Coordinates of N, CA and C and ligand atoms in Angstrom, one line a residue:
X180 N 63.1 144.0 -14.2 CA 62.0 144.7 -13.6 C 62.7 145.6 -12.3
X181 N 62.3 146.9 -12.3 CA 62.7 147.7 -11.3 C 61.7 148.2 -10.5
X182 N 61.8 148.3 -9.1 CA 60.7 148.8 -8.3 C 61.3 150.1 -7.5
X183 N 60.8 151.3 -7.8 CA 61.2 152.3 -7.0 C 60.3 152.5 -5.7
X184 N 60.9 152.5 -4.6 CA 60.2 152.4 -3.4 C 60.9 153.1 -2.2
X185 N 60.2 153.5 -1.2 CA 60.8 153.8 0.1 C 60.5 152.7 1.1
X186 N 61.4 152.4 2.0 CA 61.2 151.2 2.8 C 60.1 151.3 3.8
X187 N 59.7 152.6 4.0 CA 58.4 152.7 4.9 C 57.1 153.0 4.2
X188 N 57.1 152.9 2.9 CA 55.8 153.2 2.2 C 55.1 151.9 2.2
X189 N 53.8 152.0 2.8 CA 53.0 150.8 2.8 C 52.5 150.3 1.5
X190 N 52.3 151.2 0.5 CA 51.8 150.9 -0.8 C 53.0 150.1 -1.5
X191 N 54.2 150.6 -1.3 CA 55.4 149.9 -1.9 C 55.6 148.6 -1.2
X192 N 55.3 148.5 0.1 CA 55.4 147.2 0.7 C 54.4 146.2 0.2
X193 N 53.2 146.7 -0.1 CA 52.2 145.7 -0.8 C 52.8 145.1 -2.0
X194 N 53.5 146.0 -2.8 CA 54.1 145.4 -4.0 C 55.2 144.4 -3.8
X195 N 56.1 144.8 -2.8 CA 57.2 144.0 -2.4 C 56.7 142.6 -1.9
X196 N 55.6 142.6 -1.2 CA 55.0 141.3 -0.7 C 54.5 140.4 -1.9
X197 N 53.9 141.1 -2.9 CA 53.4 140.4 -4.1 C 54.6 139.8 -4.7
X198 N 55.6 140.6 -5.0 CA 56.8 140.1 -5.7 C 57.4 138.9 -5.0
X199 N 57.5 139.0 -3.7 CA 58.1 138.0 -2.8 C 57.2 136.6 -2.9
X200 N 55.8 136.9 -2.8 CA 54.8 135.7 -2.9 C 55.1 135.0 -4.2
X201 N 55.2 135.7 -5.3 CA 55.3 135.2 -6.5 C 56.7 134.9 -7.0
X202 N 57.7 135.1 -6.1 CA 59.1 134.8 -6.4 C 59.6 135.4 -7.7
X203 N 59.2 136.7 -7.9 CA 59.5 137.4 -9.1 C 60.7 138.2 -8.9
X204 N 61.9 137.9 -9.5 CA 63.1 138.8 -9.4 C 62.9 140.2 -9.9
X205 N 63.5 141.1 -9.1 CA 63.3 142.5 -9.4 C 64.5 143.3 -8.7
X206 N 64.7 144.5 -9.2 CA 65.7 145.3 -8.6 C 65.1 146.3 -7.7
X207 N 65.4 146.4 -6.4 CA 64.7 147.4 -5.5 C 65.6 148.7 -5.6
X208 N 64.9 149.8 -6.1 CA 65.5 151.1 -6.1 C 65.0 152.0 -5.0
X209 N 65.8 152.2 -4.0 CA 65.2 152.9 -2.8 C 65.3 154.4 -3.2
X210 N 64.1 155.1 -3.2 CA 64.0 156.5 -3.6 C 62.8 157.0 -2.9
X211 N 63.1 158.1 -2.0 CA 62.0 158.6 -1.2 C 61.6 159.8 -1.9
X212 N 60.4 160.1 -2.3 CA 59.8 161.3 -3.0 C 59.9 162.5 -2.2
X213 N 60.2 162.3 -0.8 CA 60.2 163.5 0.0 C 61.7 164.2 0.0
X214 N 62.7 163.4 -0.6 CA 64.1 163.9 -0.6 C 64.2 164.8 -1.9
X215 N 65.1 165.8 -1.7 CA 65.4 166.8 -2.8 C 65.9 166.2 -4.1
X216 N 66.7 165.1 -4.0 CA 67.3 164.5 -5.0 C 66.6 163.3 -5.7
X217 N 65.2 163.2 -5.3 CA 64.5 162.1 -5.8 C 64.3 162.1 -7.4
X218 N 64.3 160.8 -8.0 CA 64.0 160.8 -9.4 C 62.6 160.3 -9.7
X219 N 61.7 160.2 -8.6 CA 60.5 159.6 -8.8 C 59.7 160.4 -9.7
X220 N 59.6 161.8 -9.7 CA 58.8 162.6 -10.6 C 59.1 162.4 -12.2
X221 N 60.4 161.9 -12.3 CA 60.7 161.7 -13.8 C 60.0 160.5 -14.4
X222 N 59.6 159.5 -13.4 CA 58.9 158.3 -13.8 C 57.4 158.4 -13.5
X223 N 57.1 159.0 -12.5 CA 55.7 159.3 -12.1 C 55.4 160.6 -11.8
X224 N 54.6 161.3 -12.7 CA 54.4 162.7 -12.6 C 53.8 163.2 -11.3
X225 N 53.1 162.1 -10.6 CA 52.5 162.5 -9.3 C 53.5 162.5 -8.2
X226 N 54.8 162.0 -8.5 CA 55.9 162.2 -7.5 C 55.6 161.2 -6.3
X227 N 55.0 160.0 -6.6 CA 54.7 159.0 -5.5 C 55.4 157.6 -5.8
X228 N 55.7 157.0 -4.7 CA 56.1 155.6 -4.9 C 54.9 154.7 -4.3
X229 N 54.9 153.5 -4.8 CA 55.8 152.8 -5.7 C 55.7 153.1 -7.2
X230 N 56.7 152.8 -7.9 CA 56.6 152.9 -9.4 C 57.4 151.7 -9.9
X231 N 56.8 151.0 -10.8 CA 57.4 149.8 -11.4 C 57.8 150.1 -12.8
X232 N 59.2 149.8 -13.2 CA 59.6 150.0 -14.4 C 59.8 148.4 -15.0
X233 N 58.8 148.1 -15.9 CA 58.9 146.8 -16.5 C 60.2 146.4 -17.4
X234 N 60.4 145.2 -17.6 CA 61.5 144.8 -18.5 C 61.5 145.6 -19.8
X235 N 60.2 145.7 -20.3 CA 60.1 146.4 -21.6 C 60.4 147.8 -21.5
X236 N 60.5 148.4 -20.3 CA 60.8 149.9 -20.1 C 59.5 150.6 -19.8
X237 N 58.3 149.9 -19.9 CA 57.1 150.5 -19.6 C 56.9 150.8 -18.1
X238 N 56.4 151.9 -17.7 CA 56.4 152.3 -16.3 C 54.9 152.2 -15.9
X239 N 54.7 151.7 -14.5 CA 53.3 151.5 -14.0 C 53.3 152.0 -12.6
X240 N 52.2 152.8 -12.3 CA 51.9 153.3 -11.0 C 50.3 153.4 -11.0
X241 N 49.7 153.4 -9.9 CA 50.0 153.4 -8.5 C 49.9 151.9 -8.2
X242 N 49.8 151.6 -6.8 CA 50.0 150.2 -6.4 C 49.0 149.3 -6.8
X243 N 47.6 149.6 -7.0 CA 46.7 148.7 -7.5 C 47.0 148.4 -9.0
X244 N 47.5 149.4 -9.8 CA 47.7 149.1 -11.1 C 49.0 148.2 -11.3
X245 N 50.0 148.4 -10.4 CA 51.2 147.5 -10.4 C 50.8 146.2 -10.1
X246 N 49.9 146.0 -9.1 CA 49.5 144.7 -8.7 C 48.7 144.0 -9.8
X247 N 48.1 144.7 -10.6 CA 47.3 144.1 -11.8 C 48.3 143.8 -12.9
X248 N 49.3 144.6 -13.2 CA 50.4 144.3 -14.1 C 51.0 142.9 -13.7
X249 N 51.4 142.9 -12.4 CA 52.2 141.7 -12.0 C 51.4 140.4 -12.2
X250 N 50.1 140.6 -12.1 CA 49.2 139.4 -12.3 C 49.3 138.9 -13.6
X251 N 49.5 139.9 -14.7 CA 49.6 139.4 -16.0 C 50.7 138.6 -16.4
X252 N 51.8 138.6 -15.4 CA 53.0 137.9 -15.7 C 52.8 136.4 -15.5
X253 N 51.7 136.0 -14.9 CA 51.2 134.6 -14.8 C 52.0 133.8 -13.8
X254 N 52.7 134.4 -13.0 CA 53.5 133.7 -11.9 C 52.6 133.3 -10.9
X255 N 52.6 132.1 -10.4 CA 51.7 131.6 -9.3 C 52.5 132.1 -7.9
X256 N 51.6 132.3 -6.8 CA 50.1 132.0 -6.9 C 49.3 133.2 -7.4
X257 N 48.2 132.8 -8.0 CA 47.3 133.9 -8.6 C 46.8 134.7 -7.3
X258 N 46.8 136.0 -7.4 CA 46.3 136.9 -6.3 C 45.1 137.6 -6.7
X259 N 44.6 137.3 -7.9 CA 43.3 137.8 -8.4 C 42.6 136.6 -8.9
X260 N 41.3 136.4 -8.7 CA 40.6 135.3 -9.3 C 40.4 135.5 -10.8
X261 N 40.2 134.4 -11.5 CA 40.0 134.5 -13.0 C 38.6 135.0 -13.3
X262 N 37.6 134.8 -12.4 CA 36.3 135.3 -12.6 C 36.2 136.8 -12.5
X263 N 35.8 137.6 -13.4 CA 35.8 139.0 -13.3 C 35.2 139.6 -12.2
X264 N 33.9 139.2 -11.8 CA 33.2 139.7 -10.7 C 34.0 139.3 -9.4
X265 N 34.5 138.2 -9.3 CA 35.2 137.8 -8.1 C 36.6 138.7 -7.9
X266 N 37.0 139.0 -9.0 CA 38.3 139.8 -9.1 C 37.9 141.3 -8.6
X267 N 36.7 141.8 -9.0 CA 36.3 143.0 -8.5 C 36.0 143.0 -6.9
X268 N 35.5 141.9 -6.5 CA 35.4 141.7 -5.0 C 36.7 141.8 -4.2
X269 N 37.7 141.2 -4.8 CA 39.0 141.1 -4.3 C 39.6 142.6 -4.2
X270 N 39.4 143.4 -5.4 CA 39.7 144.8 -5.5 C 38.9 145.7 -4.6
X271 N 37.7 145.2 -4.2 CA 37.1 145.9 -3.3 C 37.6 145.9 -1.8
X272 N 38.2 144.7 -1.5 CA 38.9 144.5 -0.2 C 40.1 145.3 -0.2
X273 N 40.8 145.2 -1.4 CA 42.0 146.1 -1.5 C 41.8 147.5 -1.2
X274 N 40.7 148.0 -2.0 CA 40.3 149.5 -1.9 C 39.9 149.9 -0.4
X275 N 39.3 149.1 0.4 CA 38.9 149.3 1.7 C 40.3 149.4 2.6
X276 N 41.0 148.3 2.3 CA 42.3 148.3 3.0 C 43.2 149.5 2.8
X277 N 43.4 149.9 1.4 CA 44.2 150.9 1.0 C 43.6 152.2 1.6
X278 N 42.3 152.3 1.6 CA 41.6 153.5 2.2 C 42.0 153.7 3.7
X279 N 42.1 152.5 4.4 CA 42.6 152.7 5.8 C 44.0 153.2 5.8
X280 N 44.8 152.7 5.0 CA 46.2 153.2 4.9 C 46.3 154.7 4.5
X281 N 45.4 155.1 3.5 CA 45.4 156.4 3.1 C 45.1 157.2 4.2
X282 N 44.1 156.9 5.0 CA 43.7 157.8 6.2 C 44.8 157.9 7.2
X283 N 45.5 156.7 7.4 CA 46.6 156.7 8.4 C 47.8 157.6 7.9
X284 N 48.1 157.6 6.6 CA 49.1 158.4 6.0 C 48.7 159.9 6.2
X285 N 47.5 160.3 5.8 CA 46.9 161.6 6.0 C 47.1 162.1 7.4
X286 N 46.6 161.3 8.4 CA 46.7 161.6 9.8 C 48.1 161.8 10.2
X287 N 49.1 160.9 9.8 CA 50.4 161.1 10.1 C 51.0 162.4 9.6
X288 N 50.8 162.7 8.4 CA 51.4 164.0 7.7 C 50.7 165.3 8.5
X289 N 49.4 165.2 8.8 CA 48.8 166.2 9.6 C 49.4 166.4 10.9
X290 N 49.7 165.4 11.6 CA 50.3 165.4 12.9 C 51.7 166.0 12.9
X291 N 52.3 165.8 11.8 CA 53.7 166.4 11.7 C 53.8 167.8 11.2
X292 N 52.7 168.4 11.0 CA 52.7 169.8 10.6 C 53.1 170.7 11.8
X293 N 53.7 171.9 11.5 CA 54.1 172.7 12.6 C 53.0 173.2 13.5
X294 N 53.3 173.4 14.8 CA 52.3 174.0 15.7 C 51.6 175.1 15.0
X295 N 50.3 175.2 15.3 CA 49.6 176.3 14.7 C 49.0 176.0 13.3
X296 N 49.6 175.1 12.7 CA 49.1 174.6 11.1 C 48.4 173.3 11.4
X297 N 48.7 172.6 12.5 CA 48.1 171.2 12.6 C 46.6 171.3 13.1
X298 N 45.9 170.5 12.5 CA 44.4 170.5 12.8 C 44.0 169.1 13.6
X299 N 43.7 169.3 14.8 CA 43.2 168.2 15.7 C 42.0 167.5 15.1
X300 N 41.2 168.5 14.5 CA 39.9 168.0 13.9 C 40.1 167.1 12.7
X301 N 41.1 167.5 11.9 CA 41.4 166.7 10.8 C 42.0 165.3 11.0
X302 N 42.8 165.3 12.1 CA 43.4 164.1 12.6 C 42.3 163.2 13.1
X303 N 41.4 163.7 13.8 CA 40.3 162.9 14.4 C 39.4 162.3 13.3
X304 N 39.2 163.2 12.3 CA 38.3 162.9 11.1 C 39.1 161.6 10.4
X305 N 40.4 161.6 10.3 CA 41.1 160.4 9.6 C 41.0 159.3 10.5
X306 N 41.2 159.5 11.8 CA 41.1 158.3 12.7 C 39.8 157.6 12.7
X307 N 38.7 158.5 12.5 CA 37.4 157.8 12.4 C 37.3 157.0 11.0
X308 N 37.8 157.3 10.0 CA 37.9 156.6 8.8 C 38.7 155.3 9.2
X309 N 39.8 155.4 9.9 CA 40.5 154.2 10.0 C 39.6 153.2 10.9
X310 N 39.0 153.7 11.9 CA 38.1 152.9 12.8 C 36.9 152.3 11.9
X311 N 36.3 153.2 11.2 CA 35.1 152.5 10.5 C 35.6 151.5 9.4
X312 N 36.8 151.9 8.8 CA 37.3 150.8 7.8 C 37.7 149.6 8.5
X313 N 38.3 149.6 9.7 CA 38.6 148.3 10.3 C 37.4 147.5 10.8
X314 N 36.3 148.4 11.2 CA 35.1 147.7 11.7 C 34.5 147.0 10.6
X315 N 34.6 147.5 9.4 CA 34.0 147.0 8.1 C 34.8 145.6 7.8
X316 N 36.1 145.8 7.8 CA 36.9 144.7 7.5 C 36.8 143.6 8.5
X317 N 36.6 143.9 9.7 CA 36.3 142.8 10.7 C 35.0 142.2 10.4
X318 N 34.0 142.9 10.1 CA 32.7 142.4 9.8 C 32.7 141.5 8.5
X319 N 33.5 142.0 7.6 CA 33.6 141.2 6.3 C 34.3 139.8 6.5
X320 N 35.4 139.9 7.3 CA 36.2 138.6 7.5 C 35.4 137.6 8.3
X321 N 34.6 138.2 9.3 CA 33.9 137.3 10.1 C 34.7 136.2 10.7
X322 N 34.4 134.9 10.7 CA 35.5 133.9 11.3 C 36.1 133.2 10.2
X323 N 36.3 133.8 8.9 CA 36.9 133.1 7.9 C 38.5 133.3 7.9
X324 N 39.2 132.5 7.3 CA 40.6 132.6 7.1 C 41.1 133.8 6.2
X325 N 40.4 134.0 5.1 CA 40.8 134.9 4.1 C 39.5 135.8 3.7
X326 N 39.7 137.0 3.2 CA 38.6 137.9 2.9 C 37.9 137.4 1.6
X327 N 38.5 136.8 0.7 CA 37.7 136.5 -0.5 C 38.1 135.0 -0.9
X328 N 37.3 134.0 -0.6 CA 37.5 132.7 -1.0 C 38.4 131.9 -0.1
X329 N 39.0 130.9 -0.7 CA 39.8 129.8 0.2 C 41.2 130.1 0.2
X330 N 41.8 131.1 -0.5 CA 43.2 131.3 -0.5 C 43.6 132.7 -0.3
X331 N 44.8 133.0 -0.1 CA 45.2 134.5 0.1 C 45.2 135.2 -1.2
X332 N 44.6 136.3 -1.3 CA 44.5 137.1 -2.5 C 45.0 138.5 -2.2
X333 N 45.1 139.3 -3.3 CA 45.5 140.7 -3.2 C 45.0 141.4 -2.1
X334 N 43.7 141.3 -1.8 CA 43.0 142.0 -0.7 C 43.5 141.7 0.6
X335 N 43.8 140.5 0.8 CA 44.4 140.0 2.1 C 45.7 140.7 2.4
X336 N 46.4 140.8 1.4 CA 47.9 141.4 1.5 C 47.7 142.9 1.8
X337 N 46.8 143.5 1.1 CA 46.5 145.0 1.5 C 46.1 145.2 2.8
X338 N 45.2 144.3 3.3 CA 44.7 144.4 4.8 C 45.9 144.2 5.7
X339 N 46.7 143.1 5.4 CA 47.9 143.0 6.4 C 48.8 144.2 6.3
X340 N 49.0 144.8 5.1 CA 49.9 146.0 5.1 C 49.3 147.1 5.8
X341 N 48.0 147.3 5.7 CA 47.4 148.4 6.6 C 47.6 148.3 8.0
X342 N 47.4 147.0 8.4 CA 47.6 146.7 9.9 C 48.9 146.9 10.3
X343 N 49.9 146.4 9.4 CA 51.3 146.6 9.8 C 51.7 148.1 9.8
X344 N 51.1 148.9 9.0 CA 51.3 150.3 9.0 C 50.8 151.1 10.2
X345 N 49.7 150.5 10.7 CA 49.0 151.1 11.9 C 50.0 150.8 13.2
X346 N 50.6 149.6 13.1 CA 51.6 149.3 14.2 C 52.8 150.0 14.2
X347 N 53.2 150.5 12.9 CA 54.4 151.3 12.8 C 54.2 152.7 13.2
X348 N 53.0 153.3 12.8 CA 52.8 154.7 12.9 C 51.9 155.1 14.0
X349 N 50.9 154.2 14.3 CA 49.9 154.5 15.4 C 49.8 153.5 16.4
X350 N 50.9 153.1 17.1 CA 50.8 152.0 18.0 C 49.8 152.2 19.2
X351 N 49.6 153.6 19.5 CA 48.5 154.0 20.5 C 47.1 153.7 20.0
X352 N 46.9 153.4 18.9 CA 45.4 153.2 18.3 C 44.8 152.0 18.9
X353 N 45.6 151.0 19.2 CA 45.2 149.8 19.8 C 44.0 149.2 18.9
X354 N 44.4 149.0 17.7 CA 43.5 148.3 16.7 C 43.2 146.9 17.2
X355 N 44.0 146.2 17.8 CA 43.8 144.9 18.2 C 42.7 144.8 19.4
X356 N 42.8 145.8 20.3 CA 41.7 145.8 21.3 C 40.4 146.2 20.7
X357 N 40.4 147.2 19.7 CA 39.2 147.7 19.2 C 38.5 146.7 18.2
X358 N 39.4 145.9 17.5 CA 38.9 145.0 16.4 C 39.6 143.7 16.5
X359 N 39.2 142.9 17.6 CA 39.9 141.7 18.0 C 39.6 140.6 16.9
X360 N 38.6 140.7 16.1 CA 38.4 139.8 15.0 C 39.4 139.8 14.0
X361 N 40.2 140.8 13.8 CA 41.3 141.0 12.9 C 42.6 140.3 13.3
X362 N 42.6 140.0 14.7 CA 43.9 139.7 15.2 C 44.5 138.2 14.7
X363 N 43.6 137.2 14.7 CA 44.2 135.9 14.1 C 44.6 136.0 12.7
X364 N 43.8 136.8 11.9 CA 44.2 137.0 10.5 C 45.5 137.7 10.4
X365 N 45.7 138.8 11.2 CA 47.0 139.5 11.3 C 48.2 138.7 11.6
X366 N 47.9 137.8 12.6 CA 49.1 136.8 12.9 C 49.4 135.9 11.9
X367 N 48.3 135.6 11.2 CA 48.6 134.6 10.1 C 49.5 135.3 9.0
X368 N 49.1 136.4 8.6 CA 49.8 137.0 7.4 C 51.2 137.6 7.9
X369 N 51.2 138.1 9.2 CA 52.5 138.7 9.6 C 53.6 137.7 9.7
X370 N 53.2 136.4 9.9 CA 54.2 135.4 10.1 C 54.8 134.9 8.7
X371 N 54.2 135.3 7.6 CA 54.6 134.8 6.3 C 56.0 135.5 5.9
X372 N 56.8 134.7 5.2 CA 58.1 135.2 4.8 C 58.1 136.5 4.1
X373 N 57.1 136.6 3.3 CA 56.9 137.9 2.4 C 56.7 139.1 3.3
X374 N 55.9 138.8 4.5 CA 55.7 140.0 5.4 C 56.9 140.2 6.3
X375 N 57.6 139.1 6.8 CA 58.7 139.2 7.6 C 59.8 140.0 6.9
X376 N 60.1 139.7 5.7 CA 61.1 140.2 4.9 C 61.0 141.6 4.4
X377 N 59.8 142.2 4.6 CA 59.4 143.6 4.1 C 59.0 144.5 5.4
X378 N 59.4 144.0 6.5 CA 59.0 144.8 7.6 C 59.7 146.2 7.6
X379 N 58.9 147.3 7.8 CA 59.6 148.6 7.7 C 60.5 148.9 8.8
X380 N 61.5 149.6 8.5 CA 62.5 150.0 9.6 C 61.7 151.0 10.4
X381 N 61.9 151.1 11.7 CA 61.2 152.0 12.6 C 61.7 153.4 12.2
X382 N 60.8 154.4 12.3 CA 61.1 155.8 12.0 C 60.7 156.3 10.8
Ligands
LIG652 N1 47.5 155.4 -4.2 C1 48.9 155.3 -4.3 C2 49.5 156.1 -2.9 C3 51.1 156.2 -3.1 C4 51.6 157.2 -2.1 O1 50.8 158.0 -1.5 N2 52.9 157.0 -1.8 C5 53.4 157.9 -0.8 C6 54.5 157.1 0.1 S1 53.7 156.2 1.3 C7 54.3 158.9 -1.5 O2 55.1 158.7 -2.5 N3 54.0 160.2 -1.1 C8 54.7 161.3 -1.7 C9 53.9 162.5 -1.9 O3 52.7 162.5 -1.6 O4 54.4 163.5 -2.4 C10 49.3 153.9 -4.3 O5 48.6 153.0 -3.9 O6 50.4 153.6 -4.8

């Protein structure tokens, strides 16, 4: 199995964490879709990472689909519940967390546009999404250990990745001060080997 990824992509990190949690062997192929010599569009017409090439040669994208595929391999721990409705609830947590990540990525790209093309209004709009998303995650977690049930699931990984991405790209955002209910959760997941081993390089 091969994973095409960039080391700073939060979506690719989500998949690398799942692979680490399940101890699934894979080859990491570093490929940034922003580089001229990227091979990503040959495998994913959308030109985005992560892309997973299964041992059968079948290709999967985007990250929620790859996560679903990895679950079919049956390696423990299960990161989606067997019950279909409970699995949708985990997917809802994942979608909310990925949405926070999407807003952070959009805000970052906007902030990197040249002077005169950059929209402060758009950046503020994306930051509002981040803030509302985190407030909702904080409300849903309440004082529990995990977002869905009694064990770490795919949604928990996606939330940890979103918070880690905010630390990387928006340290000024002070999500810990604004959403303190998420701090114990973040400390718990950030300490896991799978998170430590996939920390993005600065820059
Ligand atoms: N929804 C996708 C998002 C993937 C995505 O946006 N990846 C970024 C890297 S963080 C990318 O490859 N961007 C290249 C581009 O937009 O051209 C997923 O969950 O995999």
